[in-house]
Amino acid sequence: MLFRQLEYLVALARERHFARAAEHCGVSQPSLSEAIRKLEDELAVPLIRRGRRFDGLTPEGDRVVAWAGQILADRDALLTEVEAMRTGLTGRLRIGTVPSAAVTAPRLIEALGVVHPLLTADVASDLTSVTIVDRLRDFSLDAALTYLDAEMRAEFRVRTLYQERYILLVGADRAASLGPYATWSEAAALPLCLLTPTMRGRRMMDACFAEAGTAPVAEVETDSFATVLAHVASGRTAGVVPLAWLHALGVPAGVRAVPLTAPSTPVEIGLVVRARDPLPPAVDALLSAADRTDFQDLEGGPGALATGTRGRSVRM
């Protein structure tokens, strides 16, 4: 059994097309097909449902792909650790984030780069929490910034980074009736731009609305907090965003940022990696960077100050 055969099988499972998988691996389609056929002969089980085109994996193929992903990840981690012993830690980390945490990734990567300047990162933003779990399981992500719950803690190794605080962004004319804090009922009475219901962040917000005995009727729904900010800036709608986004981008002109009352159950954002021993050196370094990084300002509270790129601030 060769690593190359496992790489071809994993690529085929991902691309679900022989020609695309071969192109991804930099080989001809006949070479890829023959290598996988030899792997089937060696394992004495069919891995692929073959017809005129790729028809999917057999149950045995699904299990072999899962093992292949782990074997290839372990190989890469071994090579990285040996290289780190010679020249220092190098390589590329693949990090996914839910929309809520997308703007906190630079803070973590900056802390990582201070100690390991040769490490680089690929960041996939605006992923759903379900996609993140799937990509951690199939080894196409090394780590993720996402919501924490009991199931996440049971399956993965996690670092809690901060408790998410929600901010109501509302035009100055509509904000006149609001105090220093807004209730979720007051927010629900406004024309709102919110995340789509398929996003975990929206479901977290809906739970806060439900706790207040109300439900929002969104005029605009989107999968991006940047789009929420753009709609709020236009003056047509109000919006609900995490405090972290105001730290990164500031408050749009003519808009007031009003903290919303905290939910009774904290919404936690954390760094999540696969539960493995030993950890790949780059992943271990990322966890250490998280331990060194201060996220307390993202939780709000008296005296917390968020300053955005537009030079405007909001004091909680």
PDB file of C-alpha atoms in Angstrom:
ATOM      1  CA  MET A   1       0.000   0.000   0.000  1.00  0.00           C
ATOM      2  CA  LEU A   2       1.409   3.396  -1.029  1.00  0.00           C
ATOM      3  CA  PHE A   3       0.613   6.884   0.236  1.00  0.00           C
ATOM      4  CA  ARG A   4      -0.010   7.818  -3.392  1.00  0.00           C
ATOM      5  CA  GLN A   5      -2.865   5.313  -3.644  1.00  0.00           C
ATOM      6  CA  LEU A   6      -4.495   6.739  -0.519  1.00  0.00           C
ATOM      7  CA  GLU A   7      -4.095  10.287  -1.855  1.00  0.00           C
ATOM      8  CA  TYR A   8      -5.819   9.295  -5.101  1.00  0.00           C
ATOM      9  CA  LEU A   9      -8.708   7.658  -3.257  1.00  0.00           C
ATOM     10  CA  VAL A  10      -9.219  10.661  -0.962  1.00  0.00           C
ATOM     11  CA  ALA A  11      -9.142  13.016  -3.953  1.00  0.00           C
ATOM     12  CA  LEU A  12     -11.721  10.896  -5.777  1.00  0.00           C
ATOM     13  CA  ALA A  13     -13.987  10.837  -2.721  1.00  0.00           C
ATOM     14  CA  ARG A  14     -13.765  14.626  -2.510  1.00  0.00           C
ATOM     15  CA  GLU A  15     -14.090  15.466  -6.219  1.00  0.00           C
ATOM     16  CA  ARG A  16     -16.541  12.623  -7.031  1.00  0.00           C
ATOM     17  CA  HIS A  17     -15.205  12.630 -10.583  1.00  0.00           C
ATOM     18  CA  PHE A  18     -12.269  10.645 -11.983  1.00  0.00           C
ATOM     19  CA  ALA A  19     -10.968  13.362 -14.320  1.00  0.00           C
ATOM     20  CA  ARG A  20     -11.123  16.125 -11.694  1.00  0.00           C
ATOM     21  CA  ALA A  21      -9.467  13.899  -9.094  1.00  0.00           C
ATOM     22  CA  ALA A  22      -6.682  13.047 -11.541  1.00  0.00           C
ATOM     23  CA  GLU A  23      -6.179  16.723 -12.393  1.00  0.00           C
ATOM     24  CA  HIS A  24      -6.020  17.599  -8.684  1.00  0.00           C
ATOM     25  CA  CYS A  25      -3.358  14.921  -8.129  1.00  0.00           C
ATOM     26  CA  GLY A  26      -1.379  15.893 -11.223  1.00  0.00           C
ATOM     27  CA  VAL A  27      -1.654  12.501 -12.936  1.00  0.00           C
ATOM     28  CA  SER A  28      -3.530  11.014 -15.863  1.00  0.00           C
ATOM     29  CA  GLN A  29      -6.955   9.523 -15.296  1.00  0.00           C
ATOM     30  CA  PRO A  30      -5.801   5.998 -16.272  1.00  0.00           C
ATOM     31  CA  SER A  31      -2.937   6.214 -13.750  1.00  0.00           C
ATOM     32  CA  LEU A  32      -5.298   7.233 -10.972  1.00  0.00           C
ATOM     33  CA  SER A  33      -7.826   4.526 -11.838  1.00  0.00           C
ATOM     34  CA  GLU A  34      -5.160   1.827 -12.005  1.00  0.00           C
ATOM     35  CA  ALA A  35      -3.632   2.828  -8.647  1.00  0.00           C
ATOM     36  CA  ILE A  36      -7.038   2.638  -6.963  1.00  0.00           C
ATOM     37  CA  ARG A  37      -7.776  -0.708  -8.624  1.00  0.00           C
ATOM     38  CA  LYS A  38      -4.489  -2.098  -7.257  1.00  0.00           C
ATOM     39  CA  LEU A  39      -5.456  -0.837  -3.809  1.00  0.00           C
ATOM     40  CA  GLU A  40      -8.761  -2.700  -4.110  1.00  0.00           C
ATOM     41  CA  ASP A  41      -6.873  -5.865  -5.090  1.00  0.00           C
ATOM     42  CA  GLU A  42      -4.545  -5.518  -2.122  1.00  0.00           C
ATOM     43  CA  LEU A  43      -7.411  -4.973   0.328  1.00  0.00           C
ATOM     44  CA  ALA A  44      -9.570  -7.590  -1.414  1.00  0.00           C
ATOM     45  CA  VAL A  45     -12.695  -5.402  -1.275  1.00  0.00           C
ATOM     46  CA  PRO A  46     -14.361  -3.102  -3.810  1.00  0.00           C
ATOM     47  CA  LEU A  47     -13.921   0.563  -2.868  1.00  0.00           C
ATOM     48  CA  ILE A  48     -15.766   2.251  -5.731  1.00  0.00           C
ATOM     49  CA  ARG A  49     -19.144   1.696  -7.356  1.00  0.00           C
ATOM     50  CA  ARG A  50     -18.220   1.685 -11.013  1.00  0.00           C
ATOM     51  CA  GLY A  51     -20.570   2.437 -13.870  1.00  0.00           C
ATOM     52  CA  ARG A  52     -20.127   4.619 -16.904  1.00  0.00           C
ATOM     53  CA  ARG A  53     -19.033   7.289 -14.425  1.00  0.00           C
ATOM     54  CA  PHE A  54     -18.154   7.553 -10.740  1.00  0.00           C
ATOM     55  CA  ASP A  55     -21.207   6.316  -8.819  1.00  0.00           C
ATOM     56  CA  GLY A  56     -19.867   6.727  -5.299  1.00  0.00           C
ATOM     57  CA  LEU A  57     -17.964   4.705  -2.742  1.00  0.00           C
ATOM     58  CA  THR A  58     -18.912   1.327  -1.353  1.00  0.00           C
ATOM     59  CA  PRO A  59     -19.362   1.040   2.438  1.00  0.00           C
ATOM     60  CA  GLU A  60     -15.853  -0.401   2.549  1.00  0.00           C
ATOM     61  CA  GLY A  61     -14.640   2.550   0.498  1.00  0.00           C
ATOM     62  CA  ASP A  62     -16.142   5.023   2.967  1.00  0.00           C
ATOM     63  CA  ARG A  63     -14.236   3.399   5.834  1.00  0.00           C
ATOM     64  CA  VAL A  64     -10.974   3.240   3.898  1.00  0.00           C
ATOM     65  CA  VAL A  65     -11.282   6.944   2.993  1.00  0.00           C
ATOM     66  CA  ALA A  66     -11.742   7.806   6.678  1.00  0.00           C
ATOM     67  CA  TRP A  67      -8.618   5.837   7.587  1.00  0.00           C
ATOM     68  CA  ALA A  68      -6.721   7.252   4.604  1.00  0.00           C
ATOM     69  CA  GLY A  69      -7.431  10.823   5.729  1.00  0.00           C
ATOM     70  CA  GLN A  70      -6.018  10.072   9.167  1.00  0.00           C
ATOM     71  CA  ILE A  71      -2.970   8.232   7.794  1.00  0.00           C
ATOM     72  CA  LEU A  72      -2.134  11.075   5.402  1.00  0.00           C
ATOM     73  CA  ALA A  73      -2.616  13.681   8.162  1.00  0.00           C
ATOM     74  CA  ASP A  74      -0.284  11.690  10.433  1.00  0.00           C
ATOM     75  CA  ARG A  75       2.288  11.474   7.647  1.00  0.00           C
ATOM     76  CA  ASP A  76       2.162  15.240   7.115  1.00  0.00           C
ATOM     77  CA  ALA A  77       2.445  15.869  10.861  1.00  0.00           C
ATOM     78  CA  LEU A  78       5.486  13.577  11.078  1.00  0.00           C
ATOM     79  CA  LEU A  79       7.216  15.370   8.209  1.00  0.00           C
ATOM     80  CA  THR A  80       6.397  18.763   9.740  1.00  0.00           C
ATOM     81  CA  GLU A  81       7.795  17.776  13.134  1.00  0.00           C
ATOM     82  CA  VAL A  82      11.014  16.415  11.643  1.00  0.00           C
ATOM     83  CA  GLU A  83      11.400  19.595   9.563  1.00  0.00           C
ATOM     84  CA  ALA A  84      10.742  21.706  12.668  1.00  0.00           C
ATOM     85  CA  MET A  85      13.607  19.982  14.454  1.00  0.00           C
ATOM     86  CA  ARG A  86      15.930  21.095  11.668  1.00  0.00           C
ATOM     87  CA  THR A  87      14.743  24.558  10.671  1.00  0.00           C
ATOM     88  CA  GLY A  88      11.935  25.662  12.999  1.00  0.00           C
ATOM     89  CA  LEU A  89       8.211  25.141  12.618  1.00  0.00           C
ATOM     90  CA  THR A  90       6.996  25.641   9.039  1.00  0.00           C
ATOM     91  CA  GLY A  91       3.934  24.694   7.042  1.00  0.00           C
ATOM     92  CA  ARG A  92       0.397  25.857   6.428  1.00  0.00           C
ATOM     93  CA  LEU A  93      -2.545  25.639   8.815  1.00  0.00           C
ATOM     94  CA  ARG A  94      -6.067  25.296   7.425  1.00  0.00           C
ATOM     95  CA  ILE A  95      -8.461  27.151   9.719  1.00  0.00           C
ATOM     96  CA  GLY A  96     -12.229  27.449   9.327  1.00  0.00           C
ATOM     97  CA  THR A  97     -14.483  29.968  11.045  1.00  0.00           C
ATOM     98  CA  VAL A  98     -18.180  30.541  11.519  1.00  0.00           C
ATOM     99  CA  PRO A  99     -19.244  34.066  10.419  1.00  0.00           C
ATOM    100  CA  SER A 100     -19.421  35.274  14.004  1.00  0.00           C
ATOM    101  CA  ALA A 101     -15.738  34.498  14.654  1.00  0.00           C
ATOM    102  CA  ALA A 102     -14.277  35.407  11.263  1.00  0.00           C
ATOM    103  CA  VAL A 103     -12.891  38.748  12.455  1.00  0.00           C
ATOM    104  CA  THR A 104     -11.149  37.193  15.475  1.00  0.00           C
ATOM    105  CA  ALA A 105      -8.977  34.876  13.375  1.00  0.00           C
ATOM    106  CA  PRO A 106      -6.363  37.600  12.625  1.00  0.00           C
ATOM    107  CA  ARG A 107      -5.814  38.138  16.345  1.00  0.00           C
ATOM    108  CA  LEU A 108      -5.036  34.449  16.840  1.00  0.00           C
ATOM    109  CA  ILE A 109      -2.876  34.155  13.724  1.00  0.00           C
ATOM    110  CA  GLU A 110      -0.880  37.237  14.741  1.00  0.00           C
ATOM    111  CA  ALA A 111      -0.085  35.624  18.111  1.00  0.00           C
ATOM    112  CA  LEU A 112       0.964  32.449  16.300  1.00  0.00           C
ATOM    113  CA  GLY A 113       3.232  34.354  13.918  1.00  0.00           C
ATOM    114  CA  VAL A 114       5.110  36.111  16.721  1.00  0.00           C
ATOM    115  CA  VAL A 115       6.541  32.771  17.867  1.00  0.00           C
ATOM    116  CA  HIS A 116       6.463  30.854  14.568  1.00  0.00           C
ATOM    117  CA  PRO A 117       6.947  33.359  11.729  1.00  0.00           C
ATOM    118  CA  LEU A 118       7.422  30.619   9.116  1.00  0.00           C
ATOM    119  CA  LEU A 119       3.946  29.176   9.686  1.00  0.00           C
ATOM    120  CA  THR A 120       1.248  30.390   7.305  1.00  0.00           C
ATOM    121  CA  ALA A 121      -2.522  30.040   7.418  1.00  0.00           C
ATOM    122  CA  ASP A 122      -5.375  29.441   5.004  1.00  0.00           C
ATOM    123  CA  VAL A 123      -8.585  30.803   6.545  1.00  0.00           C
ATOM    124  CA  ALA A 124     -11.987  29.690   5.249  1.00  0.00           C
ATOM    125  CA  SER A 125     -14.501  32.206   6.597  1.00  0.00           C
ATOM    126  CA  ASP A 126     -18.302  32.085   6.793  1.00  0.00           C
ATOM    127  CA  LEU A 127     -18.548  28.294   7.112  1.00  0.00           C
ATOM    128  CA  THR A 128     -21.535  26.750   8.814  1.00  0.00           C
ATOM    129  CA  SER A 129     -20.886  24.913  12.070  1.00  0.00           C
ATOM    130  CA  VAL A 130     -22.012  21.670  10.386  1.00  0.00           C
ATOM    131  CA  THR A 131     -19.505  22.151   7.555  1.00  0.00           C
ATOM    132  CA  ILE A 132     -16.768  22.830  10.085  1.00  0.00           C
ATOM    133  CA  VAL A 133     -17.443  19.559  11.917  1.00  0.00           C
ATOM    134  CA  ASP A 134     -17.472  17.618   8.621  1.00  0.00           C
ATOM    135  CA  ARG A 135     -14.188  19.192   7.487  1.00  0.00           C
ATOM    136  CA  LEU A 136     -12.486  18.560  10.818  1.00  0.00           C
ATOM    137  CA  ARG A 137     -13.571  14.930  10.636  1.00  0.00           C
ATOM    138  CA  ASP A 138     -12.271  14.419   7.088  1.00  0.00           C
ATOM    139  CA  PHE A 139      -8.974  16.212   7.862  1.00  0.00           C
ATOM    140  CA  SER A 140      -9.533  19.023   5.350  1.00  0.00           C
ATOM    141  CA  LEU A 141      -9.363  21.511   8.264  1.00  0.00           C
ATOM    142  CA  ASP A 142      -6.705  21.561  10.976  1.00  0.00           C
ATOM    143  CA  ALA A 143      -8.611  23.832  13.367  1.00  0.00           C
ATOM    144  CA  ALA A 144     -11.716  25.985  13.590  1.00  0.00           C
ATOM    145  CA  LEU A 145     -13.174  28.955  15.426  1.00  0.00           C
ATOM    146  CA  THR A 146     -16.763  28.035  16.144  1.00  0.00           C
ATOM    147  CA  TYR A 147     -19.530  27.722  18.705  1.00  0.00           C
ATOM    148  CA  LEU A 148     -18.962  25.338  21.597  1.00  0.00           C
ATOM    149  CA  ASP A 149     -21.529  22.917  22.948  1.00  0.00           C
ATOM    150  CA  ALA A 150     -21.514  19.591  24.774  1.00  0.00           C
ATOM    151  CA  GLU A 151     -21.258  17.558  21.555  1.00  0.00           C
ATOM    152  CA  MET A 152     -18.309  19.620  20.332  1.00  0.00           C
ATOM    153  CA  ARG A 153     -16.494  19.217  23.635  1.00  0.00           C
ATOM    154  CA  ALA A 154     -17.131  15.466  23.638  1.00  0.00           C
ATOM    155  CA  GLU A 155     -15.642  14.853  20.187  1.00  0.00           C
ATOM    156  CA  PHE A 156     -12.920  17.485  19.839  1.00  0.00           C
ATOM    157  CA  ARG A 157     -10.210  19.209  21.836  1.00  0.00           C
ATOM    158  CA  VAL A 158     -11.318  22.781  22.542  1.00  0.00           C
ATOM    159  CA  ARG A 159     -10.115  26.050  23.993  1.00  0.00           C
ATOM    160  CA  THR A 160     -12.819  28.461  25.131  1.00  0.00           C
ATOM    161  CA  LEU A 161     -11.841  31.920  23.861  1.00  0.00           C
ATOM    162  CA  TYR A 162     -14.698  34.237  24.848  1.00  0.00           C
ATOM    163  CA  GLN A 163     -18.414  34.567  25.465  1.00  0.00           C
ATOM    164  CA  GLU A 164     -20.127  36.244  22.543  1.00  0.00           C
ATOM    165  CA  ARG A 165     -21.936  39.529  23.197  1.00  0.00           C
ATOM    166  CA  TYR A 166     -24.584  40.792  20.791  1.00  0.00           C
ATOM    167  CA  ILE A 167     -24.952  44.421  19.769  1.00  0.00           C
ATOM    168  CA  LEU A 168     -28.001  46.086  18.233  1.00  0.00           C
ATOM    169  CA  LEU A 169     -27.017  48.480  15.460  1.00  0.00           C
ATOM    170  CA  VAL A 170     -29.747  51.019  14.825  1.00  0.00           C
ATOM    171  CA  GLY A 171     -30.026  54.371  13.075  1.00  0.00           C
ATOM    172  CA  ALA A 172     -29.762  57.409  15.333  1.00  0.00           C
ATOM    173  CA  ASP A 173     -33.383  58.378  14.629  1.00  0.00           C
ATOM    174  CA  ARG A 174     -34.714  55.004  15.788  1.00  0.00           C
ATOM    175  CA  ALA A 175     -32.287  54.846  18.741  1.00  0.00           C
ATOM    176  CA  ALA A 176     -33.795  57.835  20.539  1.00  0.00           C
ATOM    177  CA  SER A 177     -36.222  55.649  22.474  1.00  0.00           C
ATOM    178  CA  LEU A 178     -33.578  53.159  23.611  1.00  0.00           C
ATOM    179  CA  GLY A 179     -31.591  53.309  26.834  1.00  0.00           C
ATOM    180  CA  PRO A 180     -27.944  52.321  27.350  1.00  0.00           C
ATOM    181  CA  TYR A 181     -29.002  48.679  26.842  1.00  0.00           C
ATOM    182  CA  ALA A 182     -31.718  47.235  24.605  1.00  0.00           C
ATOM    183  CA  THR A 183     -33.918  44.224  25.243  1.00  0.00           C
ATOM    184  CA  TRP A 184     -34.435  41.543  22.642  1.00  0.00           C
ATOM    185  CA  SER A 185     -38.113  42.489  22.565  1.00  0.00           C
ATOM    186  CA  GLU A 186     -37.173  46.053  21.623  1.00  0.00           C
ATOM    187  CA  ALA A 187     -34.901  44.699  18.881  1.00  0.00           C
ATOM    188  CA  ALA A 188     -37.665  42.437  17.522  1.00  0.00           C
ATOM    189  CA  ALA A 189     -39.935  45.459  17.056  1.00  0.00           C
ATOM    190  CA  LEU A 190     -37.467  47.022  14.576  1.00  0.00           C
ATOM    191  CA  PRO A 191     -37.074  46.275  10.845  1.00  0.00           C
ATOM    192  CA  LEU A 192     -34.106  43.904  10.967  1.00  0.00           C
ATOM    193  CA  CYS A 193     -31.344  42.500   8.793  1.00  0.00           C
ATOM    194  CA  LEU A 194     -30.241  39.167  10.275  1.00  0.00           C
ATOM    195  CA  LEU A 195     -28.322  36.035   9.356  1.00  0.00           C
ATOM    196  CA  THR A 196     -30.280  33.350   7.530  1.00  0.00           C
ATOM    197  CA  PRO A 197     -32.017  30.716   9.720  1.00  0.00           C
ATOM    198  CA  THR A 198     -29.648  28.013   8.418  1.00  0.00           C
ATOM    199  CA  MET A 199     -26.696  29.682  10.175  1.00  0.00           C
ATOM    200  CA  ARG A 200     -25.832  28.641  13.727  1.00  0.00           C
ATOM    201  CA  GLY A 201     -25.346  32.302  14.678  1.00  0.00           C
ATOM    202  CA  ARG A 202     -28.950  33.062  13.695  1.00  0.00           C
ATOM    203  CA  ARG A 203     -30.207  30.127  15.726  1.00  0.00           C
ATOM    204  CA  MET A 204     -28.290  31.484  18.730  1.00  0.00           C
ATOM    205  CA  MET A 205     -29.954  34.863  18.246  1.00  0.00           C
ATOM    206  CA  ASP A 206     -33.392  33.285  17.802  1.00  0.00           C
ATOM    207  CA  ALA A 207     -32.895  31.516  21.136  1.00  0.00           C
ATOM    208  CA  CYS A 208     -32.266  34.915  22.746  1.00  0.00           C
ATOM    209  CA  PHE A 209     -35.412  36.336  21.135  1.00  0.00           C
ATOM    210  CA  ALA A 210     -37.399  33.289  22.291  1.00  0.00           C
ATOM    211  CA  GLU A 211     -36.077  33.671  25.841  1.00  0.00           C
ATOM    212  CA  ALA A 212     -37.528  37.189  25.787  1.00  0.00           C
ATOM    213  CA  GLY A 213     -40.864  35.800  24.591  1.00  0.00           C
ATOM    214  CA  THR A 214     -40.674  37.216  21.097  1.00  0.00           C
ATOM    215  CA  ALA A 215     -39.589  36.337  17.561  1.00  0.00           C
ATOM    216  CA  PRO A 216     -38.037  38.603  14.915  1.00  0.00           C
ATOM    217  CA  VAL A 217     -39.412  39.124  11.435  1.00  0.00           C
ATOM    218  CA  ALA A 218     -36.348  39.903   9.336  1.00  0.00           C
ATOM    219  CA  GLU A 219     -36.787  42.161   6.315  1.00  0.00           C
ATOM    220  CA  VAL A 220     -33.402  41.036   4.973  1.00  0.00           C
ATOM    221  CA  GLU A 221     -31.531  37.784   5.622  1.00  0.00           C
ATOM    222  CA  THR A 222     -27.927  37.053   4.673  1.00  0.00           C
ATOM    223  CA  ASP A 223     -25.080  34.639   5.421  1.00  0.00           C
ATOM    224  CA  SER A 224     -22.599  37.442   6.145  1.00  0.00           C
ATOM    225  CA  PHE A 225     -22.238  39.919   8.992  1.00  0.00           C
ATOM    226  CA  ALA A 226     -20.468  42.267   6.562  1.00  0.00           C
ATOM    227  CA  THR A 227     -23.728  42.391   4.597  1.00  0.00           C
ATOM    228  CA  VAL A 228     -25.644  43.097   7.816  1.00  0.00           C
ATOM    229  CA  LEU A 229     -23.363  46.079   8.456  1.00  0.00           C
ATOM    230  CA  ALA A 230     -23.861  47.325   4.892  1.00  0.00           C
ATOM    231  CA  HIS A 231     -27.661  47.200   5.180  1.00  0.00           C
ATOM    232  CA  VAL A 232     -27.606  48.942   8.555  1.00  0.00           C
ATOM    233  CA  ALA A 233     -25.372  51.643   7.111  1.00  0.00           C
ATOM    234  CA  SER A 234     -27.948  52.257   4.374  1.00  0.00           C
ATOM    235  CA  GLY A 235     -30.432  53.310   7.078  1.00  0.00           C
ATOM    236  CA  ARG A 236     -33.262  50.995   6.037  1.00  0.00           C
ATOM    237  CA  THR A 237     -32.851  48.320   8.717  1.00  0.00           C
ATOM    238  CA  ALA A 238     -31.365  47.697  12.112  1.00  0.00           C
ATOM    239  CA  GLY A 239     -29.154  44.680  12.707  1.00  0.00           C
ATOM    240  CA  VAL A 240     -27.731  42.399  15.360  1.00  0.00           C
ATOM    241  CA  VAL A 241     -23.999  41.618  15.234  1.00  0.00           C
ATOM    242  CA  PRO A 242     -21.397  40.237  17.628  1.00  0.00           C
ATOM    243  CA  LEU A 243     -19.284  42.790  19.492  1.00  0.00           C
ATOM    244  CA  ALA A 244     -16.194  41.278  17.823  1.00  0.00           C
ATOM    245  CA  TRP A 245     -17.288  42.716  14.471  1.00  0.00           C
ATOM    246  CA  LEU A 246     -17.350  46.242  15.865  1.00  0.00           C
ATOM    247  CA  HIS A 247     -13.816  45.815  17.217  1.00  0.00           C
ATOM    248  CA  ALA A 248     -12.697  44.888  13.716  1.00  0.00           C
ATOM    249  CA  LEU A 249     -14.747  47.217  11.510  1.00  0.00           C
ATOM    250  CA  GLY A 250     -16.163  49.956  13.715  1.00  0.00           C
ATOM    251  CA  VAL A 251     -19.665  51.413  13.749  1.00  0.00           C
ATOM    252  CA  PRO A 252     -21.135  52.721  10.477  1.00  0.00           C
ATOM    253  CA  ALA A 253     -21.629  56.490  10.316  1.00  0.00           C
ATOM    254  CA  GLY A 254     -25.006  57.632  11.594  1.00  0.00           C
ATOM    255  CA  VAL A 255     -25.556  54.392  13.489  1.00  0.00           C
ATOM    256  CA  ARG A 256     -25.726  53.815  17.223  1.00  0.00           C
ATOM    257  CA  ALA A 257     -24.404  50.584  18.792  1.00  0.00           C
ATOM    258  CA  VAL A 258     -26.560  49.443  21.715  1.00  0.00           C
ATOM    259  CA  PRO A 259     -25.583  46.370  23.774  1.00  0.00           C
ATOM    260  CA  LEU A 260     -28.344  43.769  24.013  1.00  0.00           C
ATOM    261  CA  THR A 261     -29.192  42.104  27.307  1.00  0.00           C
ATOM    262  CA  ALA A 262     -27.117  38.959  27.774  1.00  0.00           C
ATOM    263  CA  PRO A 263     -28.807  35.571  27.382  1.00  0.00           C
ATOM    264  CA  SER A 264     -29.129  33.391  30.484  1.00  0.00           C
ATOM    265  CA  THR A 265     -27.025  30.704  28.779  1.00  0.00           C
ATOM    266  CA  PRO A 266     -23.682  32.119  27.576  1.00  0.00           C
ATOM    267  CA  VAL A 267     -22.827  31.709  23.892  1.00  0.00           C
ATOM    268  CA  GLU A 268     -19.225  30.482  23.812  1.00  0.00           C
ATOM    269  CA  ILE A 269     -16.767  30.795  20.931  1.00  0.00           C
ATOM    270  CA  GLY A 270     -13.733  28.548  20.985  1.00  0.00           C
ATOM    271  CA  LEU A 271     -10.818  27.060  19.079  1.00  0.00           C
ATOM    272  CA  VAL A 272     -11.537  23.456  18.077  1.00  0.00           C
ATOM    273  CA  VAL A 273      -9.074  20.801  16.864  1.00  0.00           C
ATOM    274  CA  ARG A 274      -9.240  17.052  16.484  1.00  0.00           C
ATOM    275  CA  ALA A 275      -8.663  15.049  19.681  1.00  0.00           C
ATOM    276  CA  ARG A 276      -5.418  13.267  18.782  1.00  0.00           C
ATOM    277  CA  ASP A 277      -2.165  12.350  20.493  1.00  0.00           C
ATOM    278  CA  PRO A 278       0.329  13.471  19.578  1.00  0.00           C
ATOM    279  CA  LEU A 279      -1.060  16.658  18.064  1.00  0.00           C
ATOM    280  CA  PRO A 280       0.525  17.905  14.845  1.00  0.00           C
ATOM    281  CA  PRO A 281       3.181  20.469  15.886  1.00  0.00           C
ATOM    282  CA  ALA A 282       1.511  23.340  14.024  1.00  0.00           C
ATOM    283  CA  VAL A 283      -1.838  22.612  15.686  1.00  0.00           C
ATOM    284  CA  ASP A 284      -0.176  22.397  19.088  1.00  0.00           C
ATOM    285  CA  ALA A 285       1.436  25.777  18.388  1.00  0.00           C
ATOM    286  CA  LEU A 286      -1.962  27.236  17.499  1.00  0.00           C
ATOM    287  CA  LEU A 287      -3.428  26.045  20.798  1.00  0.00           C
ATOM    288  CA  SER A 288      -0.505  27.643  22.626  1.00  0.00           C
ATOM    289  CA  ALA A 289      -1.120  30.886  20.734  1.00  0.00           C
ATOM    290  CA  ALA A 290      -4.760  30.783  21.859  1.00  0.00           C
ATOM    291  CA  ASP A 291      -3.619  30.396  25.466  1.00  0.00           C
ATOM    292  CA  ARG A 292      -1.451  33.528  25.100  1.00  0.00           C
ATOM    293  CA  THR A 293      -4.089  35.664  23.374  1.00  0.00           C
ATOM    294  CA  ASP A 294      -6.466  37.929  25.301  1.00  0.00           C
ATOM    295  CA  PHE A 295     -10.047  37.923  24.019  1.00  0.00           C
ATOM    296  CA  GLN A 296     -11.617  39.481  27.115  1.00  0.00           C
ATOM    297  CA  ASP A 297     -12.433  42.756  25.362  1.00  0.00           C
ATOM    298  CA  LEU A 298     -14.821  40.860  23.062  1.00  0.00           C
ATOM    299  CA  GLU A 299     -17.101  40.024  25.987  1.00  0.00           C
ATOM    300  CA  GLY A 300     -18.165  43.630  26.556  1.00  0.00           C
ATOM    301  CA  GLY A 301     -19.100  44.885  29.986  1.00  0.00           C
ATOM    302  CA  PRO A 302     -18.367  48.245  31.603  1.00  0.00           C
ATOM    303  CA  GLY A 303     -15.334  49.977  30.141  1.00  0.00           C
ATOM    304  CA  ALA A 304     -14.919  47.717  27.120  1.00  0.00           C
ATOM    305  CA  LEU A 305     -13.957  49.780  24.102  1.00  0.00           C
ATOM    306  CA  ALA A 306     -14.342  48.729  20.483  1.00  0.00           C
ATOM    307  CA  THR A 307     -12.494  50.830  17.930  1.00  0.00           C
ATOM    308  CA  GLY A 308     -12.996  50.078  14.266  1.00  0.00           C
ATOM    309  CA  THR A 309     -11.055  50.879  11.119  1.00  0.00           C
ATOM    310  CA  ARG A 310     -13.178  53.966  10.521  1.00  0.00           C
ATOM    311  CA  GLY A 311     -11.789  55.557  13.669  1.00  0.00           C
ATOM    312  CA  ARG A 312     -15.112  55.538  15.488  1.00  0.00           C
ATOM    313  CA  SER A 313     -15.639  53.885  18.844  1.00  0.00           C
ATOM    314  CA  VAL A 314     -18.420  52.412  20.898  1.00  0.00           C
ATOM    315  CA  ARG A 315     -18.205  52.187  24.654  1.00  0.00           C
ATOM    316  CA  MET A 316     -20.199  49.444  26.387  1.00  0.00           C
TER     317      MET A 316
END
